[in-house]
PDB file of C-alpha atoms in Angstrom:
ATOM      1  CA  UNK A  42       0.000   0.000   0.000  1.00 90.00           C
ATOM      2  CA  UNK A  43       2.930   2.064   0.770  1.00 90.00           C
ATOM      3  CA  UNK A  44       4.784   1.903  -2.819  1.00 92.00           C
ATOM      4  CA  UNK A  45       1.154   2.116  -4.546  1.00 93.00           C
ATOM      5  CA  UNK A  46       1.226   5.849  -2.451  1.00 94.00           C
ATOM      6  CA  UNK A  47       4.961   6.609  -2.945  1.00 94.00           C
ATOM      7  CA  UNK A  48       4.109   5.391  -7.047  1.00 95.00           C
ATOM      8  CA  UNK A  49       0.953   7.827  -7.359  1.00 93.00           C
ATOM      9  CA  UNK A  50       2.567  10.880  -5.742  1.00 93.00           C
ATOM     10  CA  UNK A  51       5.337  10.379  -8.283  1.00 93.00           C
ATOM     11  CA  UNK A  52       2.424  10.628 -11.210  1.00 95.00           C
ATOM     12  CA  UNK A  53       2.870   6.876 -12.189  1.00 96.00           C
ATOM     13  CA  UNK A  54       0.261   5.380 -13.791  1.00 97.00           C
ATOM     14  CA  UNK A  55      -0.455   1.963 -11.391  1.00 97.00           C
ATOM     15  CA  UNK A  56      -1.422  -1.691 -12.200  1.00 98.00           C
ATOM     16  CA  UNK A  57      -2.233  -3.670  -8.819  1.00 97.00           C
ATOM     17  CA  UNK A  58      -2.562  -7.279  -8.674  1.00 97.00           C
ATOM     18  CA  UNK A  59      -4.785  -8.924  -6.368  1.00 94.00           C
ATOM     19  CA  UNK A  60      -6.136 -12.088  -5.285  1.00 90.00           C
ATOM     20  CA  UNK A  61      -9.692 -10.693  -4.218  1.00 92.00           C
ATOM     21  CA  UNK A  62     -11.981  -7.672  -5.527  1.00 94.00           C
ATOM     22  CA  UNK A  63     -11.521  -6.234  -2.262  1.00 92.00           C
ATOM     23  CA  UNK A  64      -7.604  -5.887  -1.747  1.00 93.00           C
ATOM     24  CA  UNK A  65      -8.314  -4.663  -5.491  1.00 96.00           C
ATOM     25  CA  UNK A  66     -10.553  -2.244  -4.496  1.00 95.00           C
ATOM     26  CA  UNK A  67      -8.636  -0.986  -1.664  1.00 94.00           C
ATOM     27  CA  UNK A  68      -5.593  -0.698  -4.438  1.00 95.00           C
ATOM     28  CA  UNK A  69      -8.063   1.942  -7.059  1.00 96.00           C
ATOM     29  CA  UNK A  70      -8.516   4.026  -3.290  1.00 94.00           C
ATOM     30  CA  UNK A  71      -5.300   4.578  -3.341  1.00 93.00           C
ATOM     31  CA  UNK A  72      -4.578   5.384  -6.828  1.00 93.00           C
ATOM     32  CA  UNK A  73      -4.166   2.611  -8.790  1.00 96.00           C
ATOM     33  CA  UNK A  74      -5.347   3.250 -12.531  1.00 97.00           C
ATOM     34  CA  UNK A  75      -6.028  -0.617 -13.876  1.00 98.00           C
ATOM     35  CA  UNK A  76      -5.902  -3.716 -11.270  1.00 98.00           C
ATOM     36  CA  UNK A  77      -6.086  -7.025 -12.019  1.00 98.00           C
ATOM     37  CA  UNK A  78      -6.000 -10.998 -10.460  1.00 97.00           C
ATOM     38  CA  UNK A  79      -2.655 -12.566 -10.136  1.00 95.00           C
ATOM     39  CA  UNK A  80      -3.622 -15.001 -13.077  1.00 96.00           C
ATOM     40  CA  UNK A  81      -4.064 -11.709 -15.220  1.00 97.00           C
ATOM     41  CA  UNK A  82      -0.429 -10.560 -14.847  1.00 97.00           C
ATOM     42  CA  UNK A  83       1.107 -12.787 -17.341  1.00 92.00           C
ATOM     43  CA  UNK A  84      -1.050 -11.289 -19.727  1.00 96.00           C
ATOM     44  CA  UNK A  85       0.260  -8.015 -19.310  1.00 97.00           C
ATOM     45  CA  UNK A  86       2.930  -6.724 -21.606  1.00 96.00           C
ATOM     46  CA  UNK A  87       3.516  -2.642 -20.478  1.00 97.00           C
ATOM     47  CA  UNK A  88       4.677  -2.386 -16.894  1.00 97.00           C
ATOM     48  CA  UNK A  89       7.891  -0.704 -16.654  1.00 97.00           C
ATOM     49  CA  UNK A  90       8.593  -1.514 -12.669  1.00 97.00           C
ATOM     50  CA  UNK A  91       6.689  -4.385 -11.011  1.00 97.00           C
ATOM     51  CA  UNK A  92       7.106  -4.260  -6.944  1.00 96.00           C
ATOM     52  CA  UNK A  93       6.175  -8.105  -5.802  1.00 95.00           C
ATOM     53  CA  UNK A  94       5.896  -8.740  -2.299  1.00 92.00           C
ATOM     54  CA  UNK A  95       4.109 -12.227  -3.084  1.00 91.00           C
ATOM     55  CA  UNK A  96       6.939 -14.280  -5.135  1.00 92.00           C
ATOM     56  CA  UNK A  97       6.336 -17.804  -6.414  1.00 92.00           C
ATOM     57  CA  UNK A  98       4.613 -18.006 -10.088  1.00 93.00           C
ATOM     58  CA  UNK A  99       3.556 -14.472  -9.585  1.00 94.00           C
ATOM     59  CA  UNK A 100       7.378 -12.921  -9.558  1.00 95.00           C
ATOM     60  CA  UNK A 101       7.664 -14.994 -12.837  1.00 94.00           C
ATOM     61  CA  UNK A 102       4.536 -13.654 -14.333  1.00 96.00           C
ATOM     62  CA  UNK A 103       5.818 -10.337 -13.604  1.00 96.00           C
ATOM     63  CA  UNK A 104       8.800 -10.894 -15.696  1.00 96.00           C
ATOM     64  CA  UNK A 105       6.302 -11.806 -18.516  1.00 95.00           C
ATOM     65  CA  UNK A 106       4.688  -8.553 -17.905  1.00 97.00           C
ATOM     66  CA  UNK A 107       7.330  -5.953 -18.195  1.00 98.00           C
ATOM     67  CA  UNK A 108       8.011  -3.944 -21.439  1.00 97.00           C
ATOM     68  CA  UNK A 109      11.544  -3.880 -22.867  1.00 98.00           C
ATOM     69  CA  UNK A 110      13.998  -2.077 -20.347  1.00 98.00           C
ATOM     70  CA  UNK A 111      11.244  -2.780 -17.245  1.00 98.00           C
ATOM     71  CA  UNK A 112      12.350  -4.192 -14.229  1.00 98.00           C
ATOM     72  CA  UNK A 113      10.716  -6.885 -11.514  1.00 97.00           C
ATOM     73  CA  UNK A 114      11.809  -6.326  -8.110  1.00 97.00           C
ATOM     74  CA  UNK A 115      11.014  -8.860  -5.937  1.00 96.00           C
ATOM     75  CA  UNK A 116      10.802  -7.805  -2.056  1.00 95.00           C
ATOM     76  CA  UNK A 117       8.808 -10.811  -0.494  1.00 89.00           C
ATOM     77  CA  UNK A 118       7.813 -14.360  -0.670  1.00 87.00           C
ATOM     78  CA  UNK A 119       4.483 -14.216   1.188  1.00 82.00           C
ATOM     79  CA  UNK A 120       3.173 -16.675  -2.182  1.00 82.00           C
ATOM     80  CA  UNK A 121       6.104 -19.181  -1.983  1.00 84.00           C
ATOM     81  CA  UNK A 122       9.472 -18.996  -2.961  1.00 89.00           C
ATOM     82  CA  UNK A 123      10.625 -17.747  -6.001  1.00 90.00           C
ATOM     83  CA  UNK A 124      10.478 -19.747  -9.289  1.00 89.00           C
ATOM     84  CA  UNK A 125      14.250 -20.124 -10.831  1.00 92.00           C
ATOM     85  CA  UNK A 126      15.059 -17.139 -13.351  1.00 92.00           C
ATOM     86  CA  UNK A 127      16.638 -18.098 -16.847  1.00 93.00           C
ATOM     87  CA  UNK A 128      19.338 -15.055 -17.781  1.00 95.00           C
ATOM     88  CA  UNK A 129      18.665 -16.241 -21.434  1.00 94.00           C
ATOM     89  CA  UNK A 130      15.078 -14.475 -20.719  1.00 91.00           C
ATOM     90  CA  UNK A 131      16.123 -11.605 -19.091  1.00 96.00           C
ATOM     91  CA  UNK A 132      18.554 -11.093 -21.656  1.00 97.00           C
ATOM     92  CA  UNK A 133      16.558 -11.931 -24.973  1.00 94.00           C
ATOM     93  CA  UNK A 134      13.663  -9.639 -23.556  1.00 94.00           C
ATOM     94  CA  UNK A 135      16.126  -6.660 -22.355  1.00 97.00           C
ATOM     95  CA  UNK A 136      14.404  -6.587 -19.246  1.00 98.00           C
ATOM     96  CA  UNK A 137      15.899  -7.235 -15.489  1.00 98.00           C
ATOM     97  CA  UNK A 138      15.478  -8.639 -11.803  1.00 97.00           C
ATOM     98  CA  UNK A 139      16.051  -6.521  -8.736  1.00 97.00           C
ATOM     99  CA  UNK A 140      16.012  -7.738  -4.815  1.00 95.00           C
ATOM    100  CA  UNK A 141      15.717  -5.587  -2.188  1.00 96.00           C
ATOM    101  CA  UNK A 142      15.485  -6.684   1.082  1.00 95.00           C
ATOM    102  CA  UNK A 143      15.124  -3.875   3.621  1.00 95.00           C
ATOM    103  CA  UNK A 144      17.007  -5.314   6.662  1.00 94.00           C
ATOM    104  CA  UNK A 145      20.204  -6.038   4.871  1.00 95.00           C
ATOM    105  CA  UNK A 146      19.900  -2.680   3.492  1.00 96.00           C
ATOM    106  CA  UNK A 147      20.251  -1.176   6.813  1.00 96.00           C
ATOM    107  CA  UNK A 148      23.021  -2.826   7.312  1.00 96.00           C
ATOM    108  CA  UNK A 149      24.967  -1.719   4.526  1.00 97.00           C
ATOM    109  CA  UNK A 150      23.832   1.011   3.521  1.00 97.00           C
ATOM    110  CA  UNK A 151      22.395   3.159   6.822  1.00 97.00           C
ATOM    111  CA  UNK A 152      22.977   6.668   5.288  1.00 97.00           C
ATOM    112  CA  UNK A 153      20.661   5.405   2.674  1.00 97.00           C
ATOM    113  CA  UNK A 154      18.067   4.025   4.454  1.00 97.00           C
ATOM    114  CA  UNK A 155      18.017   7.214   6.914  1.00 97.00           C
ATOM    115  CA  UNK A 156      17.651   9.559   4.266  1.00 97.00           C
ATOM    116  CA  UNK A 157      15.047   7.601   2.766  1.00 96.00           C
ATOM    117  CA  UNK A 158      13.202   7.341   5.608  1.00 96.00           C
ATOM    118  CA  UNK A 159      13.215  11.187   6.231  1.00 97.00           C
ATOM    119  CA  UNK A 160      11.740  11.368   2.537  1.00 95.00           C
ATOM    120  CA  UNK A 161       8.938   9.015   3.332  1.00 95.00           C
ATOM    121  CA  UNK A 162       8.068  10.755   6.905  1.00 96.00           C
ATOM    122  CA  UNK A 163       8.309  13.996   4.954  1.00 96.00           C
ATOM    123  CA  UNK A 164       5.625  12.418   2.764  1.00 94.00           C
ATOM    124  CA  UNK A 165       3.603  11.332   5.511  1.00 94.00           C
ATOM    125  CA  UNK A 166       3.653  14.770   7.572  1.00 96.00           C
ATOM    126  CA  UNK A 167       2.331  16.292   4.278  1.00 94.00           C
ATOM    127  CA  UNK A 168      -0.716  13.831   3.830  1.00 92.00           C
ATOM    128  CA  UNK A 169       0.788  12.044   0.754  1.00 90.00           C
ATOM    129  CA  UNK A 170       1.243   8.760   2.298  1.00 93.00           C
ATOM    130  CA  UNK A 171      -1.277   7.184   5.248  1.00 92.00           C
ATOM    131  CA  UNK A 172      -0.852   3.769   6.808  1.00 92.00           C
ATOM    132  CA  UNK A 173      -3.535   1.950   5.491  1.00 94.00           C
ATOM    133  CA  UNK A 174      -4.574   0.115   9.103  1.00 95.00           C
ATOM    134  CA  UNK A 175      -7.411  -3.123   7.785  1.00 92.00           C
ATOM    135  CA  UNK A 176      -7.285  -5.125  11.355  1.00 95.00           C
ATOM    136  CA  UNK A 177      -6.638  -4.011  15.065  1.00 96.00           C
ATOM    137  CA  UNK A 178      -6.560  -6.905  17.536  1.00 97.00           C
ATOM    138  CA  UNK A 179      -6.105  -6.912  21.416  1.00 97.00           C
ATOM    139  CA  UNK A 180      -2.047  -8.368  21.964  1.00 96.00           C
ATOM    140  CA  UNK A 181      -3.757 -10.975  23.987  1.00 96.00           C
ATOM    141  CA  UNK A 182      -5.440 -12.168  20.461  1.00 97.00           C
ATOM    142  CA  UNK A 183      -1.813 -12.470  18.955  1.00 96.00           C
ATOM    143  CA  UNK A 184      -2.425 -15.815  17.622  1.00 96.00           C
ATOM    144  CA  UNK A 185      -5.457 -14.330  15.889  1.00 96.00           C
ATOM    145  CA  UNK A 186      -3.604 -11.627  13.949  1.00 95.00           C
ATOM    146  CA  UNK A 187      -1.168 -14.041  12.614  1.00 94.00           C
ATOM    147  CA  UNK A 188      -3.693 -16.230  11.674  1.00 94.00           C
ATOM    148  CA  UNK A 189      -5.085 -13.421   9.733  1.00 93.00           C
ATOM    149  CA  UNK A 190      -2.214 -12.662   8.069  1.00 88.00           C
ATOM    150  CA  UNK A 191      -0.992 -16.397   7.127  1.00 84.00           C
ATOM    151  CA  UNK A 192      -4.512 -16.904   5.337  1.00 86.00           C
ATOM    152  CA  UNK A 193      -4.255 -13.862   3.263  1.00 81.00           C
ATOM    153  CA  UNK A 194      -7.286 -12.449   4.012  1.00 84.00           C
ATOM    154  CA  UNK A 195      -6.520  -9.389   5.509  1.00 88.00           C
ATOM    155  CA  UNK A 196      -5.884  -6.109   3.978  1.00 87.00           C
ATOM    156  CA  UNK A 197      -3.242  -3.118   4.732  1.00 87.00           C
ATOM    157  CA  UNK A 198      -1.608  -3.711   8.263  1.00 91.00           C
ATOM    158  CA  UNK A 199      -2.694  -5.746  10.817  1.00 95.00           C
ATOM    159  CA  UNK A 200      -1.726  -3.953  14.256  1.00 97.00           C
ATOM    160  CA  UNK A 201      -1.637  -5.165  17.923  1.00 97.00           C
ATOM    161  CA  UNK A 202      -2.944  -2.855  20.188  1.00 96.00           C
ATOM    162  CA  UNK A 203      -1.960  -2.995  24.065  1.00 92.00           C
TER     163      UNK A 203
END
């Protein structure tokens, strides 16, 4: 929900994938211009940058999807691991593969992530970017907010209140 925000204040035009109308409802509130189901990706052929935090066949189909010089970036696995990547595509296609994984990043690279981070709050204090908040549960339900998050159901964060 966060890059869909970061994406629109830019003035990029947005596909969101989904696995439910809801989640791709909730993606058109918050500027997406075109959504459509995870089996619909492979399909696509114009996405310049696709952000993936699900992974499995979906990372693959978003390889499929991207227009010459595009690029997938895969950030999560929350759909299985990823599917191996054939250079031979990635070069015959002229398109690429990015990871980014944020807690490495911090390691490394700490100026980075600081001064990214101060861009983002910056956002946020101006109204461009709002936690999108779909479940609040009592920590004594714990169990219950995982649950809700392993099955997939929920959407934005799911927070534990005290």
């Amino acid at each position: 929900t966060a890059a869909m925000q970061v994406a629109a204040f830019c003035g990029a035009t947005i596909t969101a994938a989904a696995g439910s109308d809801e989640k791709r409802e909730l993606a058109r509130k918050l500027g997406a211009h075109r959504t459509v189901t995870y089996e619909e990706i492979g399909e696509l052929d114009d996405i310049d940058v696709a952000f993936d935090p699900v992974g499995g066949p979906v990372f693959a189909s978003c390889i499929k999807a991207l227009r010459p010089l595009g690029v997938a970036i895969g950030i999560g696995f929350a759909g299985g691991t990823w599917e191996p990547v054939d250079p031979a595509r990635l070069v015959g296609r002229n398109v690429g593969v990015q990871g980014f994984y944020l807690g490495r990043l911090m390691g490394f690279r700490p100026d980075l992530v600081r001064l990214e981070v101060e861009e983002l709050l910056a956002l946020w204090r101006r109204g461009a970017l709002r936690p999108v908040v779909g479940a609040e549960f009592p920590l004594e339900q714990a169990n219950e907010a995982l649950d809700l998050i392993g099955s997939r159901q929920s959407t934005g964060k799911v927070v534990l209140v005290p």
